[in-house]
Coordinates of C-alpha atoms in Angstrom, one line a residue:
M12 CA 0.0 0.1 0.3
R13 CA 0.2 4.4 1.4
K14 CA 1.6 6.7 2.3
T15 CA 1.2 11.1 1.9
L16 CA 1.7 11.8 -1.0
A17 CA 3.1 14.7 -3.1
A18 CA 0.3 14.8 -6.0
I19 CA -3.3 15.2 -5.0
T20 CA -4.5 12.6 -7.7
I21 CA -2.9 10.3 -6.0
S22 CA -5.7 7.7 -5.0
L23 CA -4.1 5.8 -2.5
P24 CA -0.9 6.5 -0.3
I25 CA 1.3 3.3 -0.2
A26 CA 2.3 1.3 2.2
L27 CA 4.7 1.1 5.0
A28 CA 7.6 3.3 3.1
I29 CA 8.3 4.5 7.0
V30 CA 10.5 2.0 7.9
L31 CA 12.3 2.9 4.5
V32 CA 15.5 3.5 6.3
A33 CA 18.7 1.9 4.7
I34 CA 18.0 -1.1 5.5
Q35 CA 20.2 -3.9 3.5
P36 CA 19.1 -6.3 1.2
L37 CA 18.2 -10.0 2.2
G38 CA 21.7 -11.2 -0.1
H39 CA 21.0 -14.1 -2.2
L40 CA 19.1 -17.2 -1.1
A41 CA 19.7 -20.8 -2.3
L42 CA 19.0 -21.1 -5.8
S43 CA 19.6 -24.2 -8.1
A44 CA 22.6 -22.2 -9.8
S45 CA 24.7 -18.7 -9.7
E46 CA 24.0 -17.1 -12.7
C47 CA 20.3 -16.9 -11.8
R48 CA 20.7 -15.5 -8.6
V49 CA 18.7 -11.9 -8.2
I50 CA 21.3 -10.0 -9.0
K51 CA 22.2 -11.5 -12.2
W52 CA 18.7 -10.3 -13.9
E53 CA 19.8 -7.2 -14.4
L54 CA 20.3 -4.6 -17.8
P55 CA 22.6 -5.7 -20.7
L56 CA 25.8 -4.1 -20.4
S57 CA 25.2 -2.2 -23.2
S58 CA 22.5 -0.3 -21.1
Q59 CA 24.4 0.1 -18.5
T60 CA 25.7 4.6 -17.9
Q61 CA 27.7 6.0 -14.9
L62 CA 27.2 9.3 -14.9
Q63 CA 29.4 11.1 -12.3
D64 CA 27.8 14.9 -13.5
A65 CA 24.1 15.1 -11.4
A66 CA 23.5 18.0 -13.8
V67 CA 24.8 16.0 -17.0
Q68 CA 22.7 12.9 -16.4
Q69 CA 19.9 14.8 -16.1
Q70 CA 20.4 16.2 -19.4
T71 CA 20.6 12.6 -20.7
A72 CA 19.0 10.5 -18.4
Q73 CA 18.2 7.1 -20.2
P74 CA 14.4 6.0 -20.5
P75 CA 13.1 4.2 -17.3
L76 CA 12.3 1.5 -19.5
I77 CA 14.4 -0.7 -21.5
P78 CA 14.0 -3.2 -24.5
I79 CA 16.6 -6.8 -23.3
Q80 CA 16.7 -8.9 -26.7
K81 CA 16.2 -12.3 -24.9
S82 CA 14.1 -13.7 -22.3
P83 CA 15.1 -14.0 -19.2
F84 CA 13.8 -17.2 -19.0
P85 CA 16.5 -19.9 -19.9
C86 CA 18.2 -18.1 -17.5
C87 CA 17.0 -19.8 -14.5
E88 CA 15.7 -23.1 -16.9
G89 CA 15.3 -26.1 -14.1
D90 CA 14.7 -23.5 -11.2
S91 CA 11.4 -23.1 -9.9
S92 CA 11.8 -19.7 -8.6
C93 CA 11.8 -19.0 -12.1
V94 CA 7.7 -19.4 -12.2
D95 CA 4.7 -18.3 -11.3
N96 CA 3.9 -21.9 -10.0
Q97 CA 1.5 -19.9 -7.6
L98 CA -1.1 -19.4 -10.3
W99 CA -1.3 -23.0 -9.8
G100 CA -1.0 -23.2 -6.0
E101 CA 2.5 -24.1 -4.3
N102 CA 3.5 -24.3 -0.7
G103 CA -0.3 -25.0 0.6
Q104 CA -1.1 -22.0 -1.1
P105 CA -4.2 -22.5 -3.0
P106 CA -3.9 -22.0 -7.1
D107 CA -5.0 -18.0 -7.6
K108 CA -5.0 -18.0 -11.1
K109 CA -8.5 -16.1 -11.4
A110 CA -7.1 -13.7 -9.4
L111 CA -4.6 -13.1 -11.7
L112 CA -7.3 -12.9 -14.6
M113 CA -9.6 -10.5 -12.2
A114 CA -6.9 -8.1 -11.6
V115 CA -5.5 -8.8 -15.5
D116 CA -10.3 -8.0 -16.8
R117 CA -9.1 -4.5 -14.0
S118 CA -6.6 -2.9 -16.1
L119 CA -8.2 -3.3 -19.4
Q120 CA -11.3 -1.5 -18.0
Y121 CA -9.1 0.5 -16.8
L122 CA -7.5 1.0 -20.4
F123 CA -10.1 1.6 -22.0
S124 CA -11.1 4.9 -19.9
N125 CA -10.1 8.1 -21.3
D126 CA -8.1 8.9 -17.8
A127 CA -5.6 5.7 -19.5
A128 CA -5.7 7.7 -23.0
A129 CA -4.8 11.3 -21.7
A130 CA -2.1 9.2 -20.1
Y131 CA -0.8 7.1 -22.4
Q132 CA -0.2 10.3 -24.8
R133 CA 2.2 11.4 -22.0
Y134 CA 4.1 8.7 -22.3
Q135 CA 7.5 8.5 -23.0
V136 CA 9.0 4.9 -23.9
A137 CA 8.8 4.3 -27.5
G138 CA 6.2 1.4 -28.2
M139 CA 5.0 1.5 -24.9
T140 CA 0.9 2.8 -25.9
G141 CA -2.6 2.9 -25.1
D142 CA -3.1 0.0 -27.4
H143 CA -0.5 -2.2 -27.7
V144 CA -1.0 -2.5 -23.8
I145 CA -4.6 -3.6 -24.0
K146 CA -3.6 -6.2 -26.7
S147 CA -0.7 -7.2 -25.0
L148 CA -3.7 -7.6 -21.9
Q149 CA -5.9 -9.5 -24.0
R150 CA -3.3 -12.0 -25.5
F151 CA -2.3 -12.8 -22.3
R152 CA -5.4 -14.0 -20.4
E153 CA -5.3 -16.0 -23.3
L154 CA -2.2 -17.3 -22.0
V155 CA -3.3 -18.2 -19.3
L156 CA -6.5 -19.9 -19.8
K157 CA -5.3 -22.0 -22.3
S158 CA -1.3 -22.9 -20.5
K159 CA -1.5 -26.1 -18.1
S160 CA 1.4 -25.0 -16.3
A161 CA 3.3 -22.5 -15.5
N162 CA 6.4 -24.1 -18.0
E163 CA 4.3 -23.4 -20.5
L164 CA 3.2 -20.2 -19.7
N165 CA 6.7 -19.4 -19.2
T166 CA 7.8 -20.6 -22.6
A167 CA 4.7 -19.1 -24.8
I168 CA 4.9 -15.7 -23.3
A169 CA 9.4 -16.1 -24.1
R170 CA 7.9 -16.4 -27.4
E171 CA 5.8 -13.4 -27.8
F172 CA 5.8 -10.9 -25.8
V173 CA 8.9 -8.0 -25.5
F174 CA 10.5 -7.4 -22.1
Y175 CA 11.1 -4.5 -20.9
Q176 CA 13.6 -4.9 -18.5
S177 CA 13.1 -1.0 -15.5
V178 CA 16.5 0.5 -15.1
G179 CA 16.1 0.1 -11.6
R180 CA 17.9 2.6 -8.9
D181 CA 21.6 1.8 -10.0
N182 CA 21.5 1.4 -14.0
K183 CA 21.6 -1.9 -13.6
G184 CA 18.0 -2.7 -13.3
S185 CA 18.2 -3.3 -9.1
V186 CA 14.7 -2.6 -7.7
L187 CA 13.8 -2.0 -4.0
F188 CA 10.2 -4.4 -3.4
T189 CA 8.4 -3.1 -0.5
A190 CA 4.8 -4.2 1.1
Y191 CA 1.1 -2.8 2.1
Y192 CA -1.7 -4.1 2.8
E193 CA -4.8 -3.2 4.4
P194 CA -5.4 -2.9 8.4
V195 CA -8.3 -4.0 9.2
Y196 CA -9.6 -1.8 12.4
T197 CA -12.0 -1.2 15.7
A198 CA -13.3 2.0 14.9
S199 CA -16.9 3.8 16.0
R200 CA -18.6 6.3 14.0
V201 CA -19.6 8.6 16.9
P202 CA -16.5 10.1 19.8
T203 CA -16.5 7.9 22.8
A204 CA -14.3 7.5 26.4
E205 CA -12.6 4.9 24.4
Y206 CA -12.4 6.4 20.8
R207 CA -11.2 9.0 21.1
Y208 CA -9.0 9.7 17.3
P209 CA -10.2 9.9 14.6
V210 CA -9.3 10.6 10.5
Y211 CA -11.0 12.9 8.4
R212 CA -13.0 14.0 5.3
L213 CA -11.5 15.7 2.7
P214 CA -12.2 19.2 3.1
P215 CA -15.3 20.7 0.8
D216 CA -12.9 24.1 0.5
I217 CA -9.0 22.1 0.5
D218 CA -8.3 23.2 -3.1
L219 CA -9.2 27.3 -1.7
W220 CA -6.4 26.4 1.3
Q221 CA -3.1 29.0 0.8
K222 CA 0.2 27.0 0.3
P223 CA 2.2 25.8 2.1
H224 CA -0.6 24.1 3.4
P225 CA -1.2 24.2 7.5
T226 CA 1.6 21.0 8.8
R227 CA -0.6 18.1 10.8
L228 CA 0.9 19.5 14.0
E229 CA -1.4 22.4 13.1
L230 CA -4.1 20.1 11.7
E231 CA -4.6 18.1 14.6
G232 CA -2.2 18.8 17.5
A233 CA 0.6 17.0 19.3
D234 CA -1.9 14.6 20.7
G235 CA -3.8 14.0 17.4
L236 CA -7.3 15.4 19.8
Q237 CA -6.6 19.2 18.9
A238 CA -8.3 19.0 15.2
S239 CA -12.1 19.5 16.6
K240 CA -10.4 23.3 17.3
N241 CA -9.6 24.2 14.0
R242 CA -10.7 24.2 10.2
L243 CA -10.5 20.6 10.5
R244 CA -13.9 20.8 12.6
G245 CA -17.1 18.5 12.1
L246 CA -15.1 16.6 9.5
E247 CA -14.3 14.0 11.3
L248 CA -15.5 10.1 10.2
F249 CA -15.0 7.3 11.9
W250 CA -12.8 7.7 16.0
F251 CA -10.0 5.3 16.5
R252 CA -8.9 3.8 20.2
D253 CA -5.6 4.0 19.6
R254 CA -3.4 7.1 18.4
L255 CA -1.6 5.1 16.2
E256 CA -4.6 3.4 14.6
P257 CA -5.6 6.3 12.6
Y258 CA -1.8 7.7 11.7
L259 CA -1.4 4.4 10.0
A260 CA -4.4 3.8 8.5
Q261 CA -3.2 6.8 6.3
I262 CA 0.0 5.1 5.6
Q263 CA -2.0 1.9 4.2
G264 CA -3.9 4.8 2.4
S265 CA -6.9 2.3 3.3
A266 CA -8.0 0.0 6.2
K267 CA -10.9 -2.0 7.2
L268 CA -13.3 -1.1 10.0
Q269 CA -15.2 -3.0 12.4
L270 CA -17.7 -1.2 14.6
P271 CA -18.7 -1.8 17.7
D272 CA -22.6 -2.8 16.6
G273 CA -20.4 -6.3 15.2
T274 CA -21.1 -4.5 11.1
Q275 CA -18.4 -3.4 8.6
T276 CA -17.2 -0.8 6.5
S277 CA -13.9 0.3 4.6
I278 CA -12.3 3.7 4.5
G279 CA -10.2 4.6 1.4
Y280 CA -7.8 7.3 0.4
A281 CA -9.9 10.5 -1.0
G282 CA -7.0 13.2 -0.8
N283 CA -4.2 15.0 1.2
T284 CA -2.3 18.2 1.9
A285 CA 0.7 18.7 -0.2
Y286 CA 3.9 17.7 1.8
N287 CA 5.8 14.8 1.1
Y288 CA 5.6 11.9 3.5
K289 CA 8.5 12.1 6.3
S290 CA 9.5 8.2 7.9
I291 CA 9.2 8.4 11.7
G292 CA 11.2 5.2 11.0
R293 CA 14.4 7.4 9.8
E294 CA 13.0 9.7 12.6
L295 CA 13.5 7.2 15.2
A296 CA 16.3 5.9 13.9
N297 CA 18.4 9.5 13.5
D298 CA 17.3 10.0 16.8
G299 CA 19.1 6.8 18.8
K300 CA 16.3 5.2 19.5
L301 CA 15.8 1.8 16.8
P302 CA 19.0 1.0 14.9
L303 CA 19.1 2.2 10.8
E304 CA 20.3 -1.1 9.4
G305 CA 17.6 -3.4 9.0
L306 CA 15.0 -1.3 10.9
T307 CA 11.6 -3.5 9.9
M308 CA 7.9 -2.2 11.3
P309 CA 7.7 -4.9 13.8
M310 CA 10.5 -3.0 15.5
I311 CA 8.5 0.1 15.1
L312 CA 5.5 -0.9 16.3
N313 CA 7.2 -3.1 19.3
Y314 CA 9.0 0.2 20.1
F315 CA 5.6 2.2 20.4
Q316 CA 4.0 -0.3 22.5
K317 CA 7.2 0.2 25.0
Y318 CA 7.1 4.0 24.6
P319 CA 3.2 4.5 23.6
Q320 CA 3.8 8.9 24.8
Q321 CA 6.7 9.0 22.3
L322 CA 3.7 8.8 19.9
N323 CA 3.4 12.0 20.2
V324 CA 7.1 12.8 19.8
Y325 CA 7.7 11.3 16.4
I326 CA 3.7 11.6 14.9
P327 CA 3.8 15.6 14.8
R328 CA 7.3 14.4 12.6
D329 CA 5.3 14.0 9.8
P330 CA 3.4 17.2 8.0
S331 CA 1.6 15.1 5.6
F332 CA -2.3 14.1 6.3
V333 CA -4.4 12.1 4.7
F334 CA -8.2 12.3 4.4
F335 CA -10.9 9.4 3.9
Q336 CA -13.8 8.8 2.2
E337 CA -15.7 5.3 3.6
N338 CA -16.1 2.9 1.0
H339 CA -19.2 0.7 2.5
G340 CA -17.1 -2.7 3.1
A341 CA -16.2 -2.1 -1.3
P342 CA -12.3 -3.8 -1.9
A343 CA -9.1 -0.9 -1.6
Q344 CA -8.4 0.8 -5.0
G345 CA -5.6 1.7 -6.3
S346 CA -4.5 5.1 -8.2
I347 CA -6.1 3.7 -11.6
R348 CA -8.8 3.9 -9.8
V349 CA -9.3 0.0 -9.5
P350 CA -9.8 -2.7 -6.8
L351 CA -6.5 -3.4 -5.6
T352 CA -5.8 -7.8 -6.1
A353 CA -3.9 -9.4 -3.5
E354 CA -0.4 -10.4 -4.7
R355 CA -1.4 -9.3 -7.9
S356 CA -0.9 -5.5 -7.9
I357 CA 1.7 -3.1 -8.0
A358 CA 2.7 0.2 -7.3
T359 CA 5.1 2.0 -8.3
D360 CA 6.3 5.9 -9.5
K361 CA 3.5 6.6 -12.2
S362 CA 5.3 9.4 -14.0
L363 CA 7.7 7.0 -15.2
M364 CA 5.9 3.6 -15.2
P365 CA 2.7 2.5 -17.5
P366 CA -0.1 2.7 -15.6
G367 CA -2.7 -0.8 -15.4
A368 CA 0.4 -2.7 -17.8
L369 CA 1.7 -6.2 -17.5
A370 CA 4.4 -7.0 -15.2
L371 CA 7.1 -9.1 -14.1
I372 CA 8.5 -9.0 -11.0
R373 CA 11.0 -11.3 -9.1
A374 CA 12.4 -10.8 -5.7
P375 CA 13.0 -12.7 -2.1
F376 CA 9.5 -11.9 0.1
P377 CA 7.9 -13.3 2.7
F378 CA 6.1 -15.7 3.5
F379 CA 4.1 -17.1 6.6
N380 CA 5.2 -20.9 7.7
K381 CA 2.5 -23.1 9.2
I382 CA 4.4 -25.6 10.7
T383 CA 6.9 -23.3 12.7
G384 CA 5.0 -20.9 13.2
K385 CA 7.7 -17.9 11.2
M386 CA 8.5 -15.4 8.6
D387 CA 10.4 -17.6 5.6
H388 CA 11.7 -15.9 2.5
R389 CA 11.6 -17.0 -1.2
I390 CA 12.6 -16.0 -4.1
V391 CA 9.8 -16.1 -6.6
S392 CA 8.8 -15.0 -10.1
R393 CA 4.6 -12.9 -10.0
Y394 CA 3.1 -11.8 -13.1
V395 CA 1.4 -8.4 -11.2
L396 CA -0.4 -5.3 -12.7
D397 CA 1.0 -2.1 -12.1
Q398 CA -2.2 -0.1 -10.2
D399 CA -1.5 1.6 -8.6
T400 CA 0.9 4.2 -7.0
G401 CA 2.2 6.4 -3.6
G402 CA 4.6 9.4 -2.4
A403 CA 7.7 7.0 -1.0
I404 CA 7.5 5.5 -3.9
K405 CA 9.9 7.4 -7.1
G406 CA 12.1 6.9 -9.0
A407 CA 12.2 3.7 -11.4
G408 CA 14.2 1.4 -8.8
R409 CA 11.4 1.5 -6.3
V410 CA 7.9 -1.2 -6.0
D411 CA 5.6 -1.1 -3.6
Y412 CA 4.0 -4.6 -3.6
F413 CA -0.1 -5.0 -2.7
L414 CA -0.5 -8.2 0.1
G415 CA -3.8 -8.1 0.6
S416 CA -6.1 -7.5 3.4
G417 CA -5.4 -8.2 7.8
K418 CA -3.2 -9.1 10.2
V419 CA -0.6 -12.0 8.0
A420 CA -0.9 -9.8 5.0
G421 CA 0.6 -6.8 8.0
D422 CA 2.8 -9.2 9.4
R423 CA 4.4 -10.2 5.9
A424 CA 4.1 -7.0 4.3
G425 CA 6.4 -5.0 7.7
V426 CA 9.1 -7.2 7.2
T427 CA 9.1 -7.3 2.9
V428 CA 12.5 -5.3 2.3
S429 CA 14.6 -6.6 -1.1
Y430 CA 16.0 -6.0 -3.9
G431 CA 15.2 -7.6 -7.0
Q432 CA 14.3 -7.1 -10.8
L433 CA 10.5 -5.6 -12.6
Y434 CA 10.1 -6.2 -15.8
Y435 CA 7.4 -5.0 -18.5
L436 CA 6.0 -7.0 -21.1
L437 CA 4.7 -6.2 -24.1
L438 CA 3.2 -8.5 -27.1
K439 CA 5.6 -8.4 -29.9
S440 CA 5.3 -7.3 -33.8
H441 CA 3.8 -9.6 -36.1
K442 CA 7.5 -8.7 -37.9
E443 CA 9.0 -10.2 -34.0
L444 CA 7.1 -13.3 -34.3

């Protein structure tokens, strides 16, 4: 998911960049051959550019996506982590082919819209047109339906599609992956002695607000209880019991709510103030409260459980602020205004990456082991749809992976920090086949 956003047009702020500090990659997990390790899925040498001068780099910046001549799949022949086995079910998990097809259909719904037509008129990567992306998704859908195994699907993809690799953070294809999710909280429609901390509707006059906008501290006070004294009065939407929960809902951009009368509803992103998100995880590390290296969301939550009074110190340091709307149980939406699909939707920087397009990601991700009760990290490949964005997801070297709703998704998202690769898939022309 997801974080406070820099642009008003973004619909779902991305999750868990709250922990985006200098975290080291998880390292290489055991694969069948050294040439198939994650770092070897990188750009061809001819496209690696080493520019020392920032001004020169800005003037001669290469595109965020580079077409590569050959499919990366042969590199990993015999390595099951190179195929999307989850489509047919793996490691005790049920198959999710229907979920992938649903995500494809949602992207197609967007791609036939006027918003998509306008976005692709502005898109700068040669050959990446709206019509081409539509045809690519339609053919991919056919191949998913007719393929009888993950290997058969990969073979068809390698034959019919061109791979466009993200240049990543280093112009060598290295992409930092984090994850986000939709939390589930208890909340009330009315304030009580138990439910005191609100989230707010979008102010109807926010377009008229003078800039710079009021900061978080100015809007709700250090304790999160002062907004009724200023311009947010009367805009309260729901109240929470815990000071941290409405803030985390702002970071994730959506939440499912359990109400005291037993009913359920949901809230989703409606707008934000014009400030970039400031990581409270980094602030804790800067103050020496937590180590910078290896910092994860569980460590941050554990710190605030021990020192809840510190919430009133660190939350106000983030000047950004997110507003919500009630979605009445509708699933979380991405920035292209279609519902997100667990483990089949990603968020990227939409100033660089093609909205709604088909992508392939390959990186280490955590999975809950029912036998040990712990998280195991495995390198996997997944076909995904690019359906979201967020304020902390900037540049060609960042991807946020949507993991769904609830506690297990949140536990997984909180420890997802790893490096991998990102490819976009476009159908070959008849001349190329």
